[in-house]
mmCIF file of C-alpha atoms and ligand atoms in Angstrom:
data_model
loop_
_atom_site.group_PDB
_atom_site.id
_atom_site.type_symbol
_atom_site.label_atom_id
_atom_site.label_comp_id
_atom_site.label_asym_id
_atom_site.label_seq_id
_atom_site.Cartn_x
_atom_site.Cartn_y
_atom_site.Cartn_z
ATOM 1 C CA MET L 45 -0.510 5.842 -61.089
ATOM 2 C CA SER L 46 -2.504 9.032 -60.549
ATOM 3 C CA SER L 47 -1.255 12.222 -62.191
ATOM 4 C CA GLN L 48 -0.603 13.801 -58.815
ATOM 5 C CA PRO L 49 2.896 13.125 -57.391
ATOM 6 C CA PRO L 50 2.681 10.870 -54.342
ATOM 7 C CA ASN L 51 3.012 12.113 -50.750
ATOM 8 C CA LEU L 52 6.537 11.370 -49.671
ATOM 9 C CA ILE L 53 8.517 10.746 -46.562
ATOM 10 C CA LEU L 54 12.290 11.531 -46.784
ATOM 11 C CA PHE L 55 14.309 9.945 -44.023
ATOM 12 C CA GLY L 56 17.962 9.139 -43.434
ATOM 13 C CA PRO L 57 20.753 10.019 -41.043
ATOM 14 C CA GLN L 58 21.753 13.574 -40.277
ATOM 15 C CA GLY L 59 23.356 15.260 -43.232
ATOM 16 C CA SER L 60 22.005 12.756 -45.795
ATOM 17 C CA GLY L 61 20.474 15.560 -47.801
ATOM 18 C CA LYS L 62 16.762 15.331 -46.853
ATOM 19 C CA GLY L 63 16.315 19.078 -46.555
ATOM 20 C CA THR L 64 18.121 19.753 -49.844
ATOM 21 C CA GLN L 65 16.028 17.205 -51.739
ATOM 22 C CA ALA L 66 12.855 18.366 -50.115
ATOM 23 C CA LYS L 67 13.559 21.944 -51.289
ATOM 24 C CA LEU L 68 14.241 20.746 -54.870
ATOM 25 C CA LEU L 69 10.853 18.865 -54.844
ATOM 26 C CA VAL L 70 9.153 22.141 -53.790
ATOM 27 C CA ASP L 71 10.964 24.170 -56.448
ATOM 28 C CA LYS L 72 10.629 21.713 -59.350
ATOM 29 C CA TYR L 73 7.485 19.734 -58.675
ATOM 30 C CA HIS L 74 5.319 22.050 -56.555
ATOM 31 C CA TYR L 75 5.415 19.858 -53.542
ATOM 32 C CA HIS L 76 4.603 21.348 -50.112
ATOM 33 C CA SER L 77 7.331 20.566 -47.627
ATOM 34 C CA ILE L 78 6.746 20.019 -43.926
ATOM 35 C CA GLY L 79 10.213 20.086 -42.295
ATOM 36 C CA THR L 80 9.759 19.246 -38.598
ATOM 37 C CA GLY L 81 13.406 20.333 -37.806
ATOM 38 C CA ASP L 82 12.762 23.898 -39.142
ATOM 39 C CA LEU L 83 9.350 23.870 -37.438
ATOM 40 C CA MET L 84 10.858 22.917 -34.078
ATOM 41 C CA ARG L 85 13.656 25.503 -34.482
ATOM 42 C CA SER L 86 11.031 28.191 -35.019
ATOM 43 C CA TYR L 87 9.122 27.124 -31.893
ATOM 44 C CA ALA L 88 12.464 27.081 -30.047
ATOM 45 C CA THR L 89 12.691 30.876 -30.539
ATOM 46 C CA HIS L 90 9.432 31.405 -28.544
ATOM 47 C CA LYS L 91 9.952 32.906 -25.087
ATOM 48 C CA ASP L 92 7.358 30.695 -23.322
ATOM 49 C CA ALA L 93 7.863 27.432 -21.427
ATOM 50 C CA LEU L 94 7.195 25.302 -24.541
ATOM 51 C CA GLY L 95 9.763 27.268 -26.501
ATOM 52 C CA ARG L 96 12.408 26.836 -23.734
ATOM 53 C CA LYS L 97 11.665 23.141 -23.494
ATOM 54 C CA ILE L 98 12.049 22.598 -27.273
ATOM 55 C CA ARG L 99 15.185 24.754 -27.426
ATOM 56 C CA SER L 100 16.830 22.710 -24.711
ATOM 57 C CA LEU L 101 15.893 19.362 -26.379
ATOM 58 C CA ILE L 102 17.214 20.501 -29.770
ATOM 59 C CA ASN L 103 20.492 21.813 -28.342
ATOM 60 C CA HIS L 104 21.076 18.464 -26.611
ATOM 61 C CA GLY L 105 20.178 16.481 -29.722
ATOM 62 C CA GLU L 106 17.128 14.849 -28.072
ATOM 63 C CA LEU L 107 13.809 14.304 -29.746
ATOM 64 C CA VAL L 108 10.809 16.408 -28.962
ATOM 65 C CA PRO L 109 8.217 14.159 -27.290
ATOM 66 C CA ASP L 110 5.675 12.654 -29.665
ATOM 67 C CA LYS L 111 2.695 14.211 -27.971
ATOM 68 C CA ILE L 112 4.062 17.723 -28.368
ATOM 69 C CA ILE L 113 5.068 17.369 -32.019
ATOM 70 C CA GLU L 114 1.781 15.528 -32.978
ATOM 71 C CA SER L 115 -0.433 18.577 -32.484
ATOM 72 C CA ILE L 116 2.012 20.973 -34.163
ATOM 73 C CA PHE L 117 2.504 18.564 -37.058
ATOM 74 C CA SER L 118 -1.210 17.750 -37.596
ATOM 75 C CA HIS L 119 -1.969 21.515 -37.744
ATOM 76 C CA GLU L 120 0.673 21.935 -40.479
ATOM 77 C CA VAL L 121 -0.747 19.080 -42.513
ATOM 78 C CA THR L 122 -4.317 20.231 -42.339
ATOM 79 C CA LYS L 123 -3.246 23.685 -43.639
ATOM 80 C CA ILE L 124 -2.178 22.183 -46.980
ATOM 81 C CA PRO L 125 -4.934 21.757 -49.581
ATOM 82 C CA ALA L 126 -5.943 18.078 -49.955
ATOM 83 C CA ASP L 127 -5.073 17.890 -53.678
ATOM 84 C CA GLN L 128 -1.422 19.048 -53.144
ATOM 85 C CA PRO L 129 1.413 16.543 -52.639
ATOM 86 C CA ILE L 130 3.410 16.830 -49.436
ATOM 87 C CA VAL L 131 7.044 15.929 -48.695
ATOM 88 C CA PHE L 132 7.598 15.005 -45.049
ATOM 89 C CA ASP L 133 11.159 15.953 -44.027
ATOM 90 C CA GLY L 134 11.996 14.845 -40.471
ATOM 91 C CA TYR L 135 8.686 13.144 -39.660
ATOM 92 C CA PRO L 136 8.206 10.358 -38.806
ATOM 93 C CA ARG L 137 11.268 9.554 -36.722
ATOM 94 C CA ASN L 138 10.019 6.476 -34.930
ATOM 95 C CA LEU L 139 7.379 3.747 -35.318
ATOM 96 C CA ASN L 140 4.846 5.632 -33.142
ATOM 97 C CA GLN L 141 5.091 8.661 -35.414
ATOM 98 C CA ALA L 142 4.791 6.489 -38.472
ATOM 99 C CA HIS L 143 1.520 5.041 -37.229
ATOM 100 C CA PHE L 144 0.342 8.492 -36.287
ATOM 101 C CA LEU L 145 1.025 9.828 -39.775
ATOM 102 C CA ASP L 146 -0.854 7.023 -41.533
ATOM 103 C CA THR L 147 -3.830 7.386 -39.187
ATOM 104 C CA LEU L 148 -3.885 11.168 -39.660
ATOM 105 C CA LEU L 149 -3.768 10.862 -43.486
ATOM 106 C CA VAL L 150 -6.537 8.256 -43.517
ATOM 107 C CA LYS L 151 -8.660 10.530 -41.372
ATOM 108 C CA LEU L 152 -8.033 13.452 -43.758
ATOM 109 C CA GLU L 153 -8.736 11.154 -46.767
ATOM 110 C CA ARG L 154 -5.311 11.756 -48.235
ATOM 111 C CA PRO L 155 -3.098 9.205 -49.924
ATOM 112 C CA LEU L 156 -0.639 7.276 -47.772
ATOM 113 C CA PRO L 157 2.976 8.347 -48.421
ATOM 114 C CA VAL L 158 5.787 6.395 -49.933
ATOM 115 C CA ALA L 159 9.099 6.459 -48.072
ATOM 116 C CA LEU L 160 12.535 7.233 -49.452
ATOM 117 C CA TYR L 161 15.497 6.214 -47.273
ATOM 118 C CA LEU L 162 18.661 8.303 -47.973
ATOM 119 C CA ASN L 163 21.398 5.940 -46.817
ATOM 120 C CA LEU L 164 24.738 7.414 -45.702
ATOM 121 C CA PRO L 165 27.631 5.767 -43.732
ATOM 122 C CA ARG L 166 28.184 6.984 -40.220
ATOM 123 C CA ALA L 167 31.687 8.275 -41.011
ATOM 124 C CA VAL L 168 30.414 10.394 -43.876
ATOM 125 C CA VAL L 169 27.739 11.897 -41.615
ATOM 126 C CA PHE L 170 30.449 13.296 -39.287
ATOM 127 C CA GLU L 171 32.489 14.587 -42.216
ATOM 128 C CA ARG L 172 29.464 16.329 -43.742
ATOM 129 C CA LEU L 173 28.222 17.923 -40.496
ATOM 130 C CA ALA L 174 31.627 19.117 -39.491
ATOM 131 C CA SER L 175 31.811 21.263 -42.674
ATOM 132 C CA ARG L 176 28.126 22.374 -42.762
ATOM 133 C CA TYR L 177 27.243 26.020 -42.285
ATOM 134 C CA VAL L 178 23.737 27.444 -42.627
ATOM 135 C CA CYS L 179 22.725 30.896 -43.723
ATOM 136 C CA SER L 180 20.878 32.650 -40.915
ATOM 137 C CA GLU L 181 18.720 34.474 -43.390
ATOM 138 C CA CYS L 182 17.537 32.034 -46.069
ATOM 139 C CA GLY L 183 18.646 28.631 -44.712
ATOM 140 C CA THR L 184 21.012 27.872 -47.602
ATOM 141 C CA ILE L 185 23.625 25.228 -46.656
ATOM 142 C CA VAL L 186 27.285 26.069 -47.422
ATOM 143 C CA ARG L 187 30.124 23.558 -47.079
ATOM 144 C CA SER L 188 33.579 24.737 -46.041
ATOM 145 C CA LEU L 189 36.533 23.941 -43.892
ATOM 146 C CA PRO L 190 36.639 26.073 -40.700
ATOM 147 C CA SER L 191 39.891 27.717 -41.850
ATOM 148 C CA LEU L 192 38.129 29.172 -44.914
ATOM 149 C CA LEU L 193 35.077 30.372 -43.055
ATOM 150 C CA ARG L 194 36.088 33.963 -42.636
ATOM 151 C CA GLN L 195 35.475 34.632 -46.292
ATOM 152 C CA LEU L 196 32.204 32.756 -46.228
ATOM 153 C CA VAL L 197 28.844 34.450 -46.860
ATOM 154 C CA CYS L 198 25.727 32.919 -48.310
ATOM 155 C CA PRO L 199 26.002 32.619 -52.139
ATOM 156 C CA LYS L 200 22.325 33.401 -52.493
ATOM 157 C CA CYS L 201 21.701 36.410 -50.248
ATOM 158 C CA GLY L 202 25.138 37.498 -48.942
ATOM 159 C CA THR L 203 24.296 37.022 -45.255
ATOM 160 C CA SER L 204 26.881 35.473 -42.938
ATOM 161 C CA VAL L 205 26.693 31.745 -42.298
ATOM 162 C CA ALA L 206 27.038 29.866 -39.042
ATOM 163 C CA MET L 207 27.266 26.291 -37.718
ATOM 164 C CA ARG L 208 24.103 24.752 -36.187
ATOM 165 C CA LYS L 209 24.308 24.513 -32.364
ATOM 166 C CA ASP L 210 23.506 20.882 -32.568
ATOM 167 C CA ASP L 211 26.319 20.132 -35.076
ATOM 168 C CA LYS L 212 28.888 19.862 -32.209
ATOM 169 C CA PRO L 213 30.484 16.365 -32.242
ATOM 170 C CA GLU L 214 28.979 15.231 -28.868
ATOM 171 C CA VAL L 215 25.477 16.353 -29.902
ATOM 172 C CA ILE L 216 25.895 14.692 -33.338
ATOM 173 C CA GLU L 217 26.694 11.476 -31.495
ATOM 174 C CA THR L 218 23.396 11.691 -29.516
ATOM 175 C CA ARG L 219 21.356 12.491 -32.667
ATOM 176 C CA LEU L 220 22.959 9.677 -34.633
ATOM 177 C CA ASN L 221 22.379 7.208 -31.826
ATOM 178 C CA LEU L 222 18.752 8.188 -31.762
ATOM 179 C CA PHE L 223 18.611 7.747 -35.538
ATOM 180 C CA TYR L 224 19.996 4.236 -35.440
ATOM 181 C CA SER L 225 17.979 3.125 -32.405
ATOM 182 C CA GLN L 226 14.577 4.637 -33.498
ATOM 183 C CA THR L 227 14.377 6.048 -36.962
ATOM 184 C CA PHE L 228 16.276 3.197 -38.695
ATOM 185 C CA LEU L 229 13.432 0.835 -37.694
ATOM 186 C CA LEU L 230 11.378 2.656 -40.332
ATOM 187 C CA VAL L 231 13.377 0.886 -43.083
ATOM 188 C CA ASP L 232 11.937 -2.501 -42.197
ATOM 189 C CA HIS L 233 8.527 -1.043 -41.395
ATOM 190 C CA TYR L 234 8.091 0.568 -44.815
ATOM 191 C CA LYS L 235 9.719 -2.400 -46.535
ATOM 192 C CA LYS L 236 7.146 -4.715 -45.075
ATOM 193 C CA LEU L 237 4.434 -2.344 -46.295
ATOM 194 C CA ASN L 238 6.033 -2.313 -49.748
ATOM 195 C CA ARG L 239 6.366 1.454 -49.562
ATOM 196 C CA LEU L 240 10.166 1.761 -49.299
ATOM 197 C CA THR L 241 12.829 2.922 -51.749
ATOM 198 C CA GLU L 242 16.439 3.050 -50.634
ATOM 199 C CA ILE L 243 18.807 5.612 -52.190
ATOM 200 C CA ASN L 244 22.556 6.057 -51.960
ATOM 201 C CA GLY L 245 22.883 9.362 -50.116
ATOM 202 C CA GLU L 246 26.606 9.594 -51.112
ATOM 203 C CA ALA L 247 25.733 10.438 -54.733
ATOM 204 C CA THR L 248 25.711 14.058 -55.809
ATOM 205 C CA ILE L 249 22.682 16.246 -55.175
ATOM 206 C CA GLU L 250 21.689 16.060 -58.893
ATOM 207 C CA GLN L 251 22.099 12.303 -58.994
ATOM 208 C CA VAL L 252 19.977 11.786 -55.930
ATOM 209 C CA GLN L 253 17.371 14.078 -57.430
ATOM 210 C CA THR L 254 17.266 12.086 -60.659
ATOM 211 C CA VAL L 255 16.925 8.831 -58.651
ATOM 212 C CA ILE L 256 13.996 10.292 -56.699
ATOM 213 C CA ALA L 257 12.272 11.601 -59.822
ATOM 214 C CA THR L 258 12.637 8.221 -61.488
ATOM 215 C CA ALA L 259 11.396 6.243 -58.426
ATOM 216 C CA LEU L 260 8.407 8.529 -58.215
ATOM 217 C CA HIS L 261 7.777 8.544 -62.018
ATOM 218 C CA LEU L 262 8.030 12.303 -62.031
ATOM 219 C CA PRO L 263 8.840 14.056 -65.332
ATOM 220 C CA PRO L 264 12.421 15.439 -65.645
ATOM 221 C CA SER L 265 11.029 18.842 -64.482
ATOM 222 C CA ILE L 266 7.552 20.509 -64.367
HETATM 223 P P1 ADP I 1231 18.485 16.270 -37.931
HETATM 224 O O1 ADP I 1231 19.698 16.798 -38.702
HETATM 225 O O2 ADP I 1231 18.921 15.785 -36.535
HETATM 226 O O3 ADP I 1231 17.719 15.341 -38.677
HETATM 227 P P2 ADP I 1231 16.484 18.306 -37.917
HETATM 228 O O4 ADP I 1231 16.792 19.676 -38.378
HETATM 229 O O5 ADP I 1231 15.537 17.481 -38.786
HETATM 230 O O6 ADP I 1231 17.803 17.616 -37.566
HETATM 231 O O7 ADP I 1231 15.785 18.390 -36.437
HETATM 232 C C1 ADP I 1231 16.299 19.149 -35.457
HETATM 233 C C2 ADP I 1231 15.743 18.786 -34.109
HETATM 234 O O8 ADP I 1231 14.296 18.990 -34.084
HETATM 235 C C3 ADP I 1231 15.847 17.285 -33.736
HETATM 236 O O9 ADP I 1231 17.112 16.965 -33.200
HETATM 237 C C4 ADP I 1231 14.705 17.158 -32.686
HETATM 238 O O10 ADP I 1231 15.042 17.762 -31.449
HETATM 239 C C5 ADP I 1231 13.609 18.017 -33.326
HETATM 240 N N1 ADP I 1231 12.743 17.193 -34.218
HETATM 241 C C6 ADP I 1231 12.591 17.352 -35.534
HETATM 242 N N2 ADP I 1231 11.737 16.434 -36.032
HETATM 243 C C7 ADP I 1231 11.310 15.716 -34.969
HETATM 244 C C8 ADP I 1231 10.421 14.604 -34.861
HETATM 245 N N3 ADP I 1231 9.801 14.123 -35.871
HETATM 246 N N4 ADP I 1231 10.230 14.069 -33.594
HETATM 247 C C9 ADP I 1231 10.865 14.638 -32.508
HETATM 248 N N5 ADP I 1231 11.707 15.641 -32.566
HETATM 249 C C10 ADP I 1231 11.953 16.188 -33.755
#
């Protein structure tokens, strides 16, 4: 194994902890993270037609069409120096995107990524998303029951926290259906390519982190 940590795809159902683990890989192992959810949310704030289209798709829990996300995504990848490892959070989400990613990395002469599947039962997804609040300033995730929310501010920066617009039950249902009909096919895809590791997403953040570090042969911390 080379000394550089491998490029890495984190995928799993909503609330499985992809974003949290990606952030830890950035903080502890100097990964660059490309989170297409955050990227799309930032485009959704633009006042042009593309911004409006993306905003509407996100709020309804639909995927942004492959062609739109491809150019935005490629641009992000090419910005990262070739010798830096990347963690892909939220991309690919279907087989077409998986092929696109491999083709792009080959073209850029970068190592193909390994894939980590964070598995989480459907019922737990609903439970987690129903108690998930996000800091509007720094993106920190806070978990709480709605009745306790009045006292809730971000533990990191003190800003108030809010629920994501797409964390409403009916929108969660659409997002999860898309996950199981499209993204879940990636489990078999990467298994066949011998590039898949499956992880129990119900374990604690620290436990998942340790399993990831072990699977990737990363030192306890850099
Ligand atoms: P989720 O919790 O559903 O995984 P994300 O924060 O990763 O949410 O993504 C939010 C939204 O951004 C998605 O519902 C979708 O509209 C859009 N999006 C993110 N990544 C992709 C992608 N790879 N392909 C298409 N749409 C995407």
